[in-house]
XYZ file of N, CA and C in Angstrom:
516
model
N 378.374 44.569 228.809
C 378.290 43.959 227.510
C 377.808 42.518 227.681
N 376.720 42.199 226.976
C 376.102 40.877 227.086
C 376.159 40.150 225.753
N 375.915 38.868 225.781
C 375.978 38.056 224.572
C 374.996 38.564 223.522
N 373.875 39.119 223.937
C 372.880 39.621 222.993
C 373.357 40.875 222.262
N 374.452 41.464 222.702
C 375.029 42.619 222.008
C 375.824 42.212 220.769
N 376.184 40.948 220.666
C 376.952 40.488 219.505
C 376.131 40.636 218.234
N 376.832 40.973 217.157
C 376.200 41.134 215.855
C 376.729 40.071 214.892
N 375.896 39.644 213.936
C 376.417 38.744 212.900
C 377.633 39.408 212.245
N 378.614 38.608 211.921
C 379.845 39.141 211.359
C 380.950 39.280 212.391
N 380.588 39.129 213.677
C 381.602 39.163 214.736
C 382.131 37.771 215.046
N 381.600 36.775 214.391
C 381.996 35.389 214.643
C 381.594 34.555 213.431
N 382.188 33.395 213.299
C 381.882 32.489 212.188
C 380.455 31.968 212.320
N 379.774 31.767 211.194
C 378.378 31.311 211.242
C 378.159 30.023 212.029
N 379.140 29.113 212.043
C 378.931 27.843 212.750
C 378.817 28.026 214.260
N 379.202 29.181 214.774
C 379.055 29.431 216.213
C 377.628 29.820 216.604
N 376.757 30.004 215.607
C 375.347 30.298 215.900
C 374.733 29.220 216.791
N 375.206 27.988 216.656
C 374.677 26.883 217.460
C 375.140 26.953 218.911
N 376.268 27.600 219.155
C 376.860 27.651 220.486
C 376.328 28.817 221.321
N 376.168 29.971 220.698
C 375.873 31.192 221.458
C 374.574 31.159 222.261
N 373.522 30.457 221.816
C 372.326 30.379 222.667
C 372.581 29.699 224.016
N 373.729 29.045 224.174
C 374.079 28.394 225.440
C 374.607 29.369 226.487
N 374.699 30.651 226.136
C 375.213 31.657 227.068
C 374.040 32.417 227.672
N 374.026 32.524 228.987
C 372.996 33.263 229.719
C 373.155 34.753 229.428
N 372.073 35.402 228.996
C 372.161 36.831 228.671
C 371.863 37.733 229.870
N 371.833 37.156 231.051
C 371.593 37.927 232.277
C 372.836 38.698 232.699
N 374.002 38.134 232.416
C 375.247 38.646 232.974
C 376.133 39.279 231.913
N 377.047 40.128 232.369
C 378.058 40.703 231.483
C 379.077 39.627 231.121
N 379.904 39.926 230.150
C 380.932 38.973 229.719
C 381.809 38.530 230.885
N 382.358 39.471 231.627
C 383.258 39.098 232.726
C 382.527 38.354 233.837
N 381.302 38.759 234.129
C 380.525 38.033 235.145
C 380.267 36.598 234.694
N 379.914 36.448 233.433
C 379.595 35.114 232.921
C 380.838 34.234 232.823
N 381.995 34.823 232.523
C 383.234 34.033 232.540
C 383.450 33.416 233.919
N 383.168 34.181 234.943
C 383.357 33.690 236.314
C 382.263 32.702 236.720
N 381.022 33.072 236.504
C 379.884 32.236 236.910
C 379.910 30.890 236.186
N 380.164 30.928 234.889
C 380.127 29.684 234.109
C 381.223 28.712 234.535
N 382.363 29.224 234.959
C 383.419 28.341 235.465
C 382.935 27.592 236.700
N 382.369 28.317 237.648
C 381.900 27.679 238.884
C 380.789 26.669 238.591
N 379.882 27.026 237.682
C 378.808 26.102 237.318
C 379.362 24.834 236.672
N 380.353 24.995 235.806
C 380.946 23.846 235.126
C 381.647 22.928 236.120
N 382.439 23.502 237.006
C 383.166 22.688 237.987
C 382.190 21.930 238.880
N 381.147 22.600 239.363
C 380.143 21.914 240.193
C 379.493 20.772 239.415
N 379.145 21.043 238.159
C 378.507 20.022 237.332
C 379.422 18.804 237.176
N 380.670 19.035 236.802
C 381.604 17.937 236.539
C 381.921 17.161 237.816
N 382.029 17.842 238.941
C 382.330 17.146 240.191
C 381.210 16.204 240.613
N 380.013 16.404 240.093
C 378.894 15.517 240.403
C 378.822 14.295 239.481
N 379.676 14.251 238.467
C 379.686 13.099 237.560
C 380.353 11.923 238.280
N 379.716 10.759 238.291
C 380.307 9.597 238.968
C 381.695 9.265 238.415
N 382.589 8.855 239.296
C 383.974 8.547 238.919
C 384.027 7.535 237.772
N 383.149 6.575 237.792
C 383.135 5.554 236.750
C 382.857 6.080 235.354
N 382.354 7.291 235.253
C 382.043 7.893 233.950
C 383.189 8.725 233.386
N 384.198 9.036 234.184
C 385.261 9.952 233.748
C 386.004 9.455 232.512
N 386.148 8.135 232.370
C 386.868 7.558 231.233
C 385.922 6.906 230.218
N 384.641 7.170 230.353
C 383.616 6.580 229.488
C 383.615 7.241 228.107
N 383.456 6.407 227.078
C 383.255 6.870 225.701
C 381.901 6.322 225.260
N 381.049 7.170 224.727
C 379.724 6.694 224.339
C 379.755 5.917 223.019
N 380.862 6.012 222.286
C 381.040 5.233 221.055
C 382.535 5.117 220.771
N 382.884 4.133 219.975
C 384.283 3.928 219.582
C 384.828 5.196 218.920
N 386.007 5.611 219.350
C 386.650 6.782 218.761
C 386.197 8.118 219.323
N 385.217 8.112 220.206
C 384.749 9.366 220.813
C 385.587 9.686 222.045
N 385.557 10.927 222.439
C 386.357 11.385 223.571
C 385.729 10.990 224.899
N 386.568 10.860 225.916
C 386.089 10.660 227.285
C 385.751 12.023 227.889
N 385.133 12.005 229.047
C 384.854 13.253 229.762
C 386.157 13.988 230.056
N 387.191 13.255 230.439
C 388.482 13.905 230.707
C 389.077 14.500 229.430
N 388.924 13.807 228.304
C 389.375 14.365 227.023
C 388.659 15.682 226.723
N 387.369 15.703 226.972
C 386.580 16.904 226.674
C 386.996 18.057 227.573
N 387.248 17.785 228.834
C 387.709 18.856 229.727
C 389.043 19.403 229.227
N 389.946 18.523 228.819
C 391.227 18.986 228.265
C 390.996 19.805 226.995
N 390.073 19.371 226.160
C 389.726 20.107 224.939
C 389.195 21.505 225.276
N 388.363 21.607 226.291
C 387.843 22.910 226.717
C 388.997 23.808 227.164
N 389.930 23.252 227.911
C 391.106 24.007 228.365
C 391.915 24.491 227.164
N 392.209 23.577 226.241
C 393.006 23.939 225.064
C 392.313 25.013 224.232
N 391.015 24.838 223.994
C 390.271 25.810 223.187
C 390.252 27.177 223.862
N 390.098 27.205 225.179
C 390.100 28.486 225.881
C 391.450 29.178 225.748
N 392.514 28.423 225.841
C 393.845 29.017 225.654
C 393.980 29.617 224.255
N 393.519 28.890 223.251
C 393.597 29.380 221.872
C 392.734 30.628 221.707
N 391.500 30.596 222.190
C 390.596 31.739 222.033
C 391.121 32.961 222.784
N 391.668 32.763 223.967
C 392.227 33.885 224.737
C 393.434 34.491 224.029
N 394.270 33.639 223.485
C 395.434 34.105 222.737
C 394.992 34.930 221.529
N 393.983 34.439 220.820
C 393.449 35.196 219.689
C 392.924 36.549 220.159
N 392.181 36.552 221.255
C 391.623 37.804 221.786
C 392.732 38.788 222.130
N 393.793 38.319 222.766
C 394.899 39.197 223.135
C 395.538 39.803 221.895
N 395.814 38.986 220.908
C 396.472 39.493 219.698
C 395.600 40.511 218.986
N 394.326 40.218 218.845
C 393.425 41.145 218.159
C 393.277 42.429 218.965
N 393.108 42.320 220.270
C 392.960 43.505 221.128
C 394.195 44.396 221.071
N 395.354 43.797 220.898
C 396.602 44.561 220.843
C 396.859 45.151 219.458
N 395.944 44.900 218.528
C 396.063 45.496 217.200
C 396.793 44.654 216.175
N 397.087 43.413 216.501
C 397.761 42.514 215.559
C 396.765 42.136 214.463
N 397.099 42.422 213.224
C 396.188 42.141 212.110
C 396.549 40.855 211.361
N 397.482 40.091 211.899
C 397.857 38.815 211.289
C 396.674 37.850 211.352
N 396.372 37.199 210.220
C 395.317 36.192 210.242
C 395.780 35.015 211.096
N 394.940 34.619 212.041
C 395.302 33.576 213.004
C 394.785 32.222 212.530
N 395.646 31.207 212.539
C 395.250 29.897 212.019
C 394.297 29.166 212.961
N 393.620 28.182 212.398
C 392.801 27.292 213.210
C 393.690 26.275 213.908
N 393.071 25.337 214.595
C 393.829 24.267 215.246
C 393.048 22.974 215.117
N 393.757 21.882 215.113
C 393.151 20.564 214.965
C 392.844 20.011 216.354
N 391.601 20.169 216.764
C 391.210 19.761 218.119
C 391.432 18.274 218.356
N 391.220 17.454 217.351
C 391.433 16.011 217.517
C 392.907 15.695 217.751
N 393.786 16.351 217.012
C 395.223 16.162 217.192
C 395.641 16.586 218.597
N 395.111 17.714 219.051
C 395.453 18.196 220.393
C 395.014 17.191 221.458
N 393.785 16.692 221.346
C 393.277 15.737 222.339
C 394.107 14.456 222.324
N 394.431 13.974 221.131
C 395.230 12.743 221.020
C 396.591 12.882 221.698
N 397.116 14.084 221.755
C 398.461 14.314 222.285
C 398.479 14.941 223.672
N 397.337 15.029 224.317
C 397.253 15.696 225.619
C 397.345 14.739 226.808
N 397.088 13.473 226.608
C 397.147 12.475 227.686
C 396.208 12.778 228.852
N 395.047 13.320 228.558
C 394.102 13.668 229.621
C 393.668 12.455 230.429
N 393.577 11.304 229.784
C 393.083 10.122 230.486
C 394.082 9.538 231.467
N 395.309 10.013 231.434
C 396.299 9.577 232.426
C 396.270 10.479 233.657
N 395.414 11.479 233.636
C 395.325 12.441 234.739
C 394.041 12.214 235.529
N 394.031 12.693 236.742
C 392.820 12.662 237.540
C 391.918 13.833 237.173
N 390.672 13.736 237.571
C 389.717 14.804 237.280
C 390.109 16.106 237.974
N 390.511 16.022 239.236
C 390.811 17.248 239.984
C 391.952 18.060 239.370
N 393.053 17.428 238.940
C 394.093 18.223 238.275
C 393.597 18.912 236.996
N 392.710 18.254 236.263
C 392.140 18.889 235.072
C 391.298 20.104 235.448
N 390.490 19.967 236.490
C 389.652 21.091 236.920
C 390.493 22.220 237.502
N 391.583 21.879 238.170
C 392.498 22.907 238.683
C 393.124 23.676 237.525
N 393.527 22.951 236.492
C 394.097 23.610 235.311
C 393.056 24.491 234.626
N 391.843 23.982 234.467
C 390.774 24.776 233.862
C 390.549 26.057 234.654
N 390.509 25.934 235.967
C 390.307 27.101 236.823
C 391.432 28.119 236.648
N 392.669 27.650 236.584
C 393.813 28.555 236.397
C 393.733 29.262 235.048
N 393.394 28.505 234.013
C 393.269 29.101 232.680
C 392.142 30.125 232.667
N 391.012 29.793 233.284
C 389.881 30.729 233.300
C 390.227 31.997 234.068
N 390.925 31.856 235.175
C 391.309 33.054 235.928
C 392.236 33.935 235.099
N 393.147 33.331 234.349
C 394.010 34.106 233.455
C 393.182 34.772 232.355
N 392.210 34.046 231.815
C 391.319 34.616 230.800
C 390.560 35.803 231.368
N 390.021 35.641 232.547
C 389.253 36.714 233.184
C 390.127 37.938 233.434
N 391.329 37.735 233.936
C 392.241 38.862 234.151
C 392.558 39.562 232.834
N 392.760 38.795 231.769
C 393.015 39.386 230.456
C 391.824 40.215 229.996
N 390.632 39.645 230.057
C 389.449 40.355 229.570
C 389.131 41.589 230.411
N 389.508 41.583 231.669
C 389.304 42.770 232.504
C 390.198 43.927 232.079
N 391.268 43.651 231.322
C 392.135 44.730 230.834
C 391.571 45.389 229.582
N 390.594 44.768 228.950
C 390.055 45.301 227.704
C 388.964 46.329 227.979
N 389.099 47.493 227.390
C 388.022 48.477 227.391
C 387.096 48.198 226.217
N 386.062 49.019 226.070
C 385.106 48.817 224.976
C 385.779 48.853 223.610
N 386.760 49.736 223.452
C 387.448 49.837 222.162
C 388.127 48.516 221.799
N 388.814 47.915 222.760
C 389.489 46.638 222.502
C 388.482 45.513 222.265
N 387.410 45.494 223.042
C 386.416 44.429 222.901
C 385.759 44.432 221.524
N 385.677 45.592 220.911
C 385.037 45.705 219.601
C 385.997 45.462 218.439
N 387.281 45.384 218.711
C 388.244 45.146 217.634
C 387.983 43.792 216.989
N 388.276 43.760 215.684
C 388.055 42.528 214.924
C 389.330 42.081 214.236
N 389.427 40.788 214.107
C 390.521 40.181 213.371
C 389.976 39.006 212.587
N 390.875 38.175 212.106
C 390.476 36.978 211.373
C 391.135 35.774 212.043
N 390.319 34.783 212.368
C 390.804 33.537 212.971
C 390.104 32.373 212.281
N 390.844 31.361 211.945
C 390.298 30.188 211.249
C 389.555 30.585 209.972
N 390.024 31.652 209.329
C 389.434 32.078 208.064
C 388.161 32.887 208.179
N 387.775 33.284 209.400
C 386.532 34.031 209.597
C 386.782 35.266 210.457
N 386.034 36.348 210.186
C 386.139 37.515 211.067
C 385.672 37.158 212.474
N 386.305 37.781 213.462
C 385.908 37.557 214.855
C 386.276 38.787 215.671
N 385.415 39.148 216.608
C 385.717 40.262 217.510
C 386.268 39.717 218.821
N 386.941 40.588 219.543
C 387.479 40.211 220.853
C 386.342 39.792 221.776
N 385.262 40.580 221.806
C 384.162 40.231 222.713
C 383.507 38.916 222.317
N 383.411 38.645 221.016
C 382.839 37.368 220.585
C 383.693 36.207 221.082
N 385.007 36.358 221.034
C 385.885 35.291 221.528
C 385.621 35.002 223.004
N 385.399 36.038 223.792
C 385.072 35.834 225.205
C 383.787 35.054 225.385
N 382.755 35.449 224.642
C 381.486 34.739 224.758
C 381.575 33.325 224.180
N 382.416 33.135 223.177
C 382.571 31.795 222.605
C 383.262 30.841 223.568
N 384.141 31.353 224.412
C 384.751 30.516 225.457
C 383.650 29.940 226.341
N 382.729 30.784 226.746
C 381.612 30.366 227.603
C 380.677 29.428 226.840
N 380.314 29.825 225.624
C 379.375 29.042 224.816
C 379.920 27.647 224.534
N 381.208 27.570 224.254
C 381.843 26.282 223.969
C 381.792 25.370 225.194
N 382.123 25.915 226.336
C 382.071 25.137 227.578
C 380.646 24.657 227.846
N 379.672 25.546 227.712
C 378.280 25.189 227.976
C 377.747 24.184 226.955
N 378.234 24.267 225.724
C 377.878 23.281 224.697
C 378.287 21.880 225.160
N 379.461 21.788 225.753
C 379.927 20.473 226.192
C 379.163 19.967 227.413
N 378.633 20.838 228.237
C 377.739 20.389 229.313
C 376.526 19.695 228.694
N 375.975 20.290 227.635
C 374.838 19.661 226.944
C 375.221 18.294 226.391
N 376.404 18.199 225.810
C 376.877 16.917 225.268
C 377.026 15.888 226.390
N 377.584 16.311 227.522
C 377.705 15.397 228.667
C 376.336 14.847 229.040
N 375.359 15.733 229.169
C 374.015 15.315 229.588
C 373.369 14.385 228.568
N 373.540 14.686 227.282
C 372.882 13.914 226.227
C 373.547 12.569 225.955
N 374.879 12.502 226.068
C 375.581 11.313 225.586
C 376.394 10.558 226.632
N 376.648 11.183 227.759
C 377.540 10.562 228.738
C 376.849 10.181 230.045
N 375.762 10.827 230.370
C 375.144 10.587 231.685
C 373.795 9.908 231.563
């Protein structure tokens, strides 16, 4: 199953901007693994002096963004698990700014953040490996929009890759 298999209606329209950031060469599980390694290599090459850099007042640092990626992946994986298990409860959104403000990412080193990201991704990958095609195609509602389990997996990747673009455009 590749990102190009997704159909409109499996995700909120605003994610249209994110999904082109996913390589359509690999399956979902392969891309979950590959994209993690690519992200870690990319971030480890960022000069130490940039880790706490903000390109404008009120904007997040690189460490804030890594924490945001971790938090979002946890939320998306949780949504995927609930939907795959047949839970039809509408799942609420989350305030990413509130989460970042309360995460204290800037008091941490880069390596602990990357270790946490790696642990979360490995848990995500193990979860997605338990899903068969039937589970991957299940749909629920999150943040007021329909979403499929497989779309949530690809959105984890797309979101991370979106932030690589932001790093390149605004931080480096």
